[in-house]
Amino acid sequence: MPVYSMTGYASAQQSPGAGATGSEAKAGAASRLGLEIRSVNSRFLDLSFRLSEDLRQHEPVLREMLTAKLKRGKVEVRAGIETPGSDTLREPNPRTLQRLNALQDTVRSWLPEAASLSVADVIRLGSGEQASETDWTETVNALAARTLKELLAAREREGARLATMLLGHLQQLRALAQQALPLVPQLVEQQRARFLERWKEAMALGTGAAAAAAAGSVPTEAAQDRALTEATSFAIRIDVAEELTRLGSHIDEIERLIKKGGEVGKRLDFLIQELHREANTMGSKSAALELTRISVDMKVLIEQMREQVQNIE
């Protein structure tokens, strides 16, 4: 199953004559339905419709079609009927003007305070006196199905690109983890040796009678055991092997989800947070400059992944 992005765009136009016959095709031949769907990322499925007045009644059907195919994303649907020549002003004929004037007189006889018709009102009402009686139901359904299919294809292409990028970042994270893995025992041993060396130096400073008496009261073996215990405790605090193990486990799970596909966006977002937690802990426990650099490089990659994962459905 592919990985789908929540980002996509599709648009299409169709005349009712495509699939209509007889008087219906003739009536709608001059008009054309335009539909566009655009979507961006969102935590949930958020639908908004911007439909012309002639198409308001089709919103429930469009909503049902979208919810059946989309699970997440902020989706905006725009639809309108385009009529050739609608961008030019048509001069109302005298009969239309006469009717508008008569209607105005009738209204003002009942409502004397009503405002008079403006020139813009007359042009708008006169141009739209012949309302379209075309039944757009079949056209809307067919066009919506086609546009939705194109939107899903666009989201799939974007999702494939995101999946490829994420898998590449996972390979880089694995390489960084492999660089850090051999450093762990080396750092632990170095810290233990350094701790013991400092302990011996401190013991050597205790010269004189008081130091001799104090040394006599604590056996050399006991002092060495205590130093070894302190060194081991410190080594455990700087050991990042556990963080590397969990980080590797999260990387494997993310790769599995990407290859599985489907609705994996929320799970990937959670795992990215866990990756960042492990990389951050590793950096805070780091006792070497090289391990700190690896931690910083990991966090840069993880942040890039987090931004892209938020676009996955």
Short mmCIF file of C-alpha atoms in Angstrom, two decimals:
data_model
loop_
_atom_site.label_atom_id
_atom_site.label_comp_id
_atom_site.label_asym_id
_atom_site.label_seq_id
_atom_site.Cartn_x
_atom_site.Cartn_y
_atom_site.Cartn_z
CA MET A 1 0.00 0.00 0.00
CA PRO A 2 1.43 3.41 -0.92
CA VAL A 3 2.18 6.26 1.45
CA TYR A 4 -0.09 9.25 0.85
CA SER A 5 0.80 12.87 1.42
CA MET A 6 -1.86 15.26 2.67
CA THR A 7 -0.72 17.86 0.13
CA GLY A 8 -2.31 17.76 -3.32
CA TYR A 9 -4.26 19.64 -5.96
CA ALA A 10 -6.58 18.66 -8.81
CA SER A 11 -9.04 20.48 -11.04
CA ALA A 12 -11.30 19.64 -13.99
CA GLN A 13 -14.04 21.11 -16.13
CA GLN A 14 -16.97 19.48 -17.90
CA SER A 15 -20.11 20.50 -19.78
CA PRO A 16 -23.43 18.81 -19.07
CA GLY A 17 -23.65 17.88 -22.76
CA ALA A 18 -21.05 15.13 -22.13
CA GLY A 19 -23.45 12.38 -21.19
CA ALA A 20 -26.67 14.42 -21.64
CA THR A 21 -29.02 14.09 -24.57
CA GLY A 22 -31.86 15.97 -26.19
CA SER A 23 -33.10 19.24 -24.72
CA GLU A 24 -30.88 18.89 -21.61
CA ALA A 25 -27.70 18.85 -23.69
CA LYS A 26 -28.95 21.79 -25.73
CA ALA A 27 -29.83 23.79 -22.61
CA GLY A 28 -26.47 23.28 -20.96
CA ALA A 29 -24.28 23.47 -24.03
CA ALA A 30 -23.41 27.08 -23.31
CA SER A 31 -22.36 26.41 -19.69
CA ARG A 32 -19.49 24.51 -18.12
CA LEU A 33 -18.91 23.20 -14.60
CA GLY A 34 -15.53 23.86 -13.04
CA LEU A 35 -14.34 21.94 -9.95
CA GLU A 36 -11.08 22.08 -8.02
CA ILE A 37 -9.91 20.33 -4.85
CA ARG A 38 -6.83 21.32 -2.90
CA SER A 39 -5.53 19.85 0.36
CA VAL A 40 -2.79 20.57 2.89
CA ASN A 41 -1.71 18.87 6.08
CA SER A 42 -3.92 18.81 9.18
CA ARG A 43 -4.26 16.64 12.26
CA PHE A 44 -7.77 15.61 11.23
CA LEU A 45 -9.99 15.69 8.14
CA ASP A 46 -11.24 19.26 7.75
CA LEU A 47 -13.54 19.88 4.76
CA SER A 48 -14.62 23.28 3.47
CA PHE A 49 -16.81 24.01 0.43
CA ARG A 50 -17.00 27.11 -1.74
CA LEU A 51 -19.84 26.36 -4.12
CA SER A 52 -21.91 28.66 -6.29
CA GLU A 53 -25.58 29.02 -5.40
CA ASP A 54 -26.63 26.69 -8.23
CA LEU A 55 -24.50 23.89 -6.72
CA ARG A 56 -25.21 24.22 -2.99
CA GLN A 57 -27.51 21.22 -2.98
CA HIS A 58 -24.66 18.94 -4.11
CA GLU A 59 -22.52 19.57 -1.00
CA PRO A 60 -23.73 16.47 0.96
CA VAL A 61 -22.85 14.16 -1.94
CA LEU A 62 -19.44 15.77 -2.36
CA ARG A 63 -18.79 15.52 1.37
CA GLU A 64 -19.67 11.82 1.35
CA MET A 65 -17.34 11.14 -1.58
CA LEU A 66 -14.42 12.91 0.11
CA THR A 67 -14.83 11.29 3.51
CA ALA A 68 -14.91 7.86 1.86
CA LYS A 69 -11.46 8.38 0.30
CA LEU A 70 -9.62 10.85 2.56
CA LYS A 71 -8.73 10.36 6.22
CA ARG A 72 -6.68 13.43 7.13
CA GLY A 73 -5.96 16.88 5.72
CA LYS A 74 -7.47 20.32 5.36
CA VAL A 75 -9.41 20.02 2.10
CA GLU A 76 -11.03 22.87 0.19
CA VAL A 77 -13.52 22.25 -2.63
CA ARG A 78 -14.42 25.01 -5.10
CA ALA A 79 -17.06 24.63 -7.77
CA GLY A 80 -18.89 27.01 -10.06
CA ILE A 81 -20.74 27.20 -13.37
CA GLU A 82 -19.01 29.15 -16.09
CA THR A 83 -21.02 30.65 -18.94
CA PRO A 84 -19.26 31.90 -22.10
CA GLY A 85 -19.48 35.65 -22.30
CA SER A 86 -20.28 35.96 -18.58
CA ASP A 87 -17.28 38.23 -18.19
CA THR A 88 -18.85 40.86 -20.43
CA LEU A 89 -21.76 43.10 -19.45
CA ARG A 90 -24.98 42.51 -21.29
CA GLU A 91 -27.34 45.46 -21.82
CA PRO A 92 -30.78 44.73 -20.31
CA ASN A 93 -33.54 44.98 -22.91
CA PRO A 94 -36.40 47.50 -22.50
CA ARG A 95 -38.85 44.80 -21.48
CA THR A 96 -36.59 43.77 -18.61
CA LEU A 97 -36.18 47.36 -17.48
CA GLN A 98 -39.95 47.83 -17.59
CA ARG A 99 -40.50 44.76 -15.43
CA LEU A 100 -37.85 45.84 -12.90
CA ASN A 101 -39.44 49.29 -12.66
CA ALA A 102 -42.89 47.82 -12.10
CA LEU A 103 -41.57 45.48 -9.42
CA GLN A 104 -39.82 48.36 -7.69
CA ASP A 105 -43.02 50.40 -7.67
CA THR A 106 -44.92 47.47 -6.18
CA VAL A 107 -42.34 46.96 -3.43
CA ARG A 108 -42.16 50.64 -2.56
CA SER A 109 -45.95 50.90 -2.39
CA TRP A 110 -45.79 48.44 0.51
CA LEU A 111 -42.40 49.54 1.83
CA PRO A 112 -41.98 53.29 1.26
CA GLU A 113 -38.61 53.32 3.04
CA ALA A 114 -37.10 50.72 0.67
CA ALA A 115 -34.06 51.99 -1.27
CA SER A 116 -34.28 52.45 -5.02
CA LEU A 117 -32.51 50.05 -7.37
CA SER A 118 -28.99 51.11 -8.28
CA VAL A 119 -27.46 50.80 -11.73
CA ALA A 120 -25.42 47.82 -10.50
CA ASP A 121 -28.60 46.16 -9.23
CA VAL A 122 -30.32 46.65 -12.55
CA ILE A 123 -27.38 45.20 -14.53
CA ARG A 124 -27.07 42.23 -12.18
CA LEU A 125 -30.79 41.43 -12.15
CA GLY A 126 -31.21 42.08 -15.86
CA SER A 127 -28.27 39.88 -16.84
CA GLY A 128 -29.39 36.99 -14.68
CA GLU A 129 -33.07 36.99 -15.51
CA GLN A 130 -32.82 33.70 -17.40
CA ALA A 131 -31.70 31.29 -14.74
CA SER A 132 -30.25 28.02 -15.89
CA GLU A 133 -32.58 25.07 -15.53
CA THR A 134 -29.92 22.49 -16.34
CA ASP A 135 -29.74 19.48 -14.01
CA TRP A 136 -26.07 19.29 -12.97
CA THR A 137 -26.38 16.19 -10.77
CA GLU A 138 -24.80 13.67 -13.12
CA THR A 139 -22.14 16.14 -14.21
CA VAL A 140 -21.22 17.02 -10.62
CA ASN A 141 -20.94 13.36 -9.60
CA ALA A 142 -18.85 12.37 -12.61
CA LEU A 143 -16.58 15.41 -12.40
CA ALA A 144 -16.13 15.04 -8.63
CA ALA A 145 -15.16 11.37 -9.00
CA ARG A 146 -12.61 12.23 -11.69
CA THR A 147 -11.14 15.16 -9.78
CA LEU A 148 -10.92 13.15 -6.56
CA LYS A 149 -9.09 10.39 -8.41
CA GLU A 150 -6.58 12.93 -9.72
CA LEU A 151 -6.15 14.36 -6.22
CA LEU A 152 -5.41 10.91 -4.79
CA ALA A 153 -2.88 10.33 -7.56
CA ALA A 154 -1.18 13.65 -6.75
CA ARG A 155 -1.11 12.81 -3.03
CA GLU A 156 0.31 9.38 -3.83
CA ARG A 157 3.12 10.87 -5.95
CA GLU A 158 3.98 13.34 -3.20
CA GLY A 159 3.81 10.53 -0.63
CA ALA A 160 6.25 8.41 -2.66
CA ARG A 161 8.68 11.32 -2.74
CA LEU A 162 8.39 11.78 1.03
CA ALA A 163 8.86 8.04 1.63
CA THR A 164 12.04 7.99 -0.47
CA MET A 165 13.42 10.98 1.42
CA LEU A 166 12.57 9.47 4.82
CA LEU A 167 14.20 6.13 3.95
CA GLY A 168 17.33 8.01 2.90
CA HIS A 169 17.41 9.85 6.24
CA LEU A 170 16.97 6.53 8.07
CA GLN A 171 20.05 5.16 6.32
CA GLN A 172 22.02 8.20 7.45
CA LEU A 173 20.81 7.73 11.03
CA ARG A 174 21.90 4.09 10.94
CA ALA A 175 25.34 5.13 9.68
CA LEU A 176 25.68 7.64 12.53
CA ALA A 177 24.62 4.99 15.05
CA GLN A 178 27.26 2.63 13.64
CA GLN A 179 29.85 5.36 14.11
CA ALA A 180 28.79 5.87 17.73
CA LEU A 181 28.58 2.18 18.67
CA PRO A 182 32.34 1.40 18.86
CA LEU A 183 32.93 4.63 20.75
CA VAL A 184 30.86 3.47 23.73
CA PRO A 185 33.22 0.82 25.22
CA GLN A 186 36.22 2.98 24.42
CA LEU A 187 34.76 5.96 26.28
CA VAL A 188 33.77 3.80 29.25
CA GLU A 189 37.28 2.34 29.54
CA GLN A 190 38.90 5.75 29.09
CA GLN A 191 36.77 7.26 31.84
CA ARG A 192 37.51 4.39 34.21
CA ALA A 193 41.26 4.69 33.57
CA ARG A 194 41.11 8.46 33.98
CA PHE A 195 39.18 8.17 37.24
CA LEU A 196 41.65 5.66 38.67
CA GLU A 197 44.59 7.84 37.63
CA ARG A 198 43.13 10.84 39.41
CA TRP A 199 42.45 8.74 42.48
CA LYS A 200 46.06 7.56 42.61
CA GLU A 201 47.27 11.13 42.22
CA ALA A 202 45.06 12.22 45.12
CA MET A 203 46.38 9.35 47.27
CA ALA A 204 49.97 10.24 46.41
CA LEU A 205 49.47 13.80 47.63
CA GLY A 206 48.78 12.54 51.14
CA THR A 207 52.43 12.56 52.27
CA GLY A 208 53.61 13.24 55.81
CA ALA A 209 52.66 11.73 59.08
CA ALA A 210 48.96 12.52 58.89
CA ALA A 211 48.74 11.06 55.42
CA ALA A 212 50.65 8.00 56.56
CA ALA A 213 48.33 7.53 59.53
CA ALA A 214 45.29 7.97 57.32
CA ALA A 215 46.72 5.55 54.80
CA GLY A 216 47.38 3.09 57.56
CA SER A 217 43.77 3.20 58.63
CA VAL A 218 42.44 2.36 55.14
CA PRO A 219 43.87 -0.71 53.40
CA THR A 220 45.26 -0.08 49.92
CA GLU A 221 43.01 -2.81 48.45
CA ALA A 222 39.89 -1.20 49.93
CA ALA A 223 40.84 2.21 48.54
CA GLN A 224 41.40 0.69 45.12
CA ASP A 225 38.08 -1.14 45.24
CA ARG A 226 36.31 2.06 46.17
CA ALA A 227 38.00 3.89 43.31
CA LEU A 228 36.96 1.12 40.92
CA THR A 229 33.36 1.31 42.16
CA GLU A 230 33.23 5.07 41.66
CA ALA A 231 34.75 4.73 38.19
CA THR A 232 32.21 2.04 37.25
CA SER A 233 29.31 4.18 38.50
CA PHE A 234 30.50 7.11 36.45
CA ALA A 235 31.00 4.90 33.40
CA ILE A 236 27.38 3.70 33.68
CA ARG A 237 26.17 7.29 33.73
CA ILE A 238 27.95 8.09 30.45
CA ASP A 239 27.10 4.78 28.73
CA VAL A 240 24.82 5.46 25.74
CA ALA A 241 24.54 1.86 24.53
CA GLU A 242 20.93 1.66 25.73
CA GLU A 243 19.99 4.82 23.84
CA LEU A 244 21.62 3.48 20.67
CA THR A 245 19.69 0.21 21.02
CA ARG A 246 16.33 1.99 21.38
CA LEU A 247 17.21 4.36 18.56
CA GLY A 248 17.92 1.40 16.28
CA SER A 249 14.61 -0.18 17.26
CA HIS A 250 12.71 3.02 16.39
CA ILE A 251 14.50 3.26 13.04
CA ASP A 252 13.48 -0.32 12.19
CA GLU A 253 9.84 0.38 13.08
CA ILE A 254 9.73 3.59 11.05
CA GLU A 255 11.15 1.79 8.03
CA ARG A 256 8.59 -1.00 8.43
CA LEU A 257 5.69 1.48 8.56
CA ILE A 258 6.89 3.39 5.51
CA LYS A 259 7.18 0.22 3.47
CA LYS A 260 3.79 -0.97 4.73
CA GLY A 261 2.11 2.32 3.75
CA GLY A 262 -1.47 3.33 4.45
CA GLU A 263 -2.53 5.66 7.26
CA VAL A 264 0.78 5.79 9.12
CA GLY A 265 1.24 9.53 9.63
CA LYS A 266 0.27 9.69 13.31
CA ARG A 267 2.39 6.66 14.28
CA LEU A 268 5.36 8.04 12.39
CA ASP A 269 4.99 11.37 14.16
CA PHE A 270 5.10 9.62 17.55
CA LEU A 271 8.18 7.57 16.60
CA ILE A 272 9.98 10.68 15.37
CA GLN A 273 9.45 12.23 18.81
CA GLU A 274 10.97 9.12 20.39
CA LEU A 275 13.94 9.29 18.04
CA HIS A 276 14.57 12.88 19.07
CA ARG A 277 14.34 11.91 22.74
CA GLU A 278 17.01 9.22 22.38
CA ALA A 279 19.34 11.43 20.34
CA ASN A 280 18.95 14.26 22.86
CA THR A 281 19.68 11.93 25.81
CA MET A 282 22.73 10.58 24.03
CA GLY A 283 24.04 14.11 23.57
CA SER A 284 23.47 15.03 27.22
CA LYS A 285 25.36 11.90 28.39
CA SER A 286 28.18 12.36 25.92
CA ALA A 287 31.68 12.52 27.41
CA ALA A 288 33.50 12.96 24.10
CA LEU A 289 33.43 15.60 21.38
CA GLU A 290 32.96 12.99 18.63
CA LEU A 291 29.86 11.54 20.30
CA THR A 292 28.45 15.04 20.75
CA ARG A 293 28.92 15.74 17.05
CA ILE A 294 27.12 12.50 16.16
CA SER A 295 24.23 13.46 18.44
CA VAL A 296 23.91 16.90 16.80
CA ASP A 297 23.94 15.38 13.30
CA MET A 298 21.23 12.93 14.37
CA LYS A 299 19.00 15.69 15.72
CA VAL A 300 19.35 17.67 12.49
CA LEU A 301 18.23 14.65 10.45
CA ILE A 302 15.38 13.87 12.85
CA GLU A 303 14.11 17.44 12.69
CA GLN A 304 14.07 17.28 8.89
CA MET A 305 12.13 14.01 9.10
CA ARG A 306 9.65 15.48 11.58
CA GLU A 307 8.76 18.32 9.18
CA GLN A 308 8.09 15.88 6.36
CA VAL A 309 6.23 13.29 8.45
CA GLN A 310 3.66 15.95 9.35
CA ASN A 311 2.61 15.93 5.67
CA ILE A 312 1.90 12.17 5.62
CA GLU A 313 -1.71 11.01 5.93
#
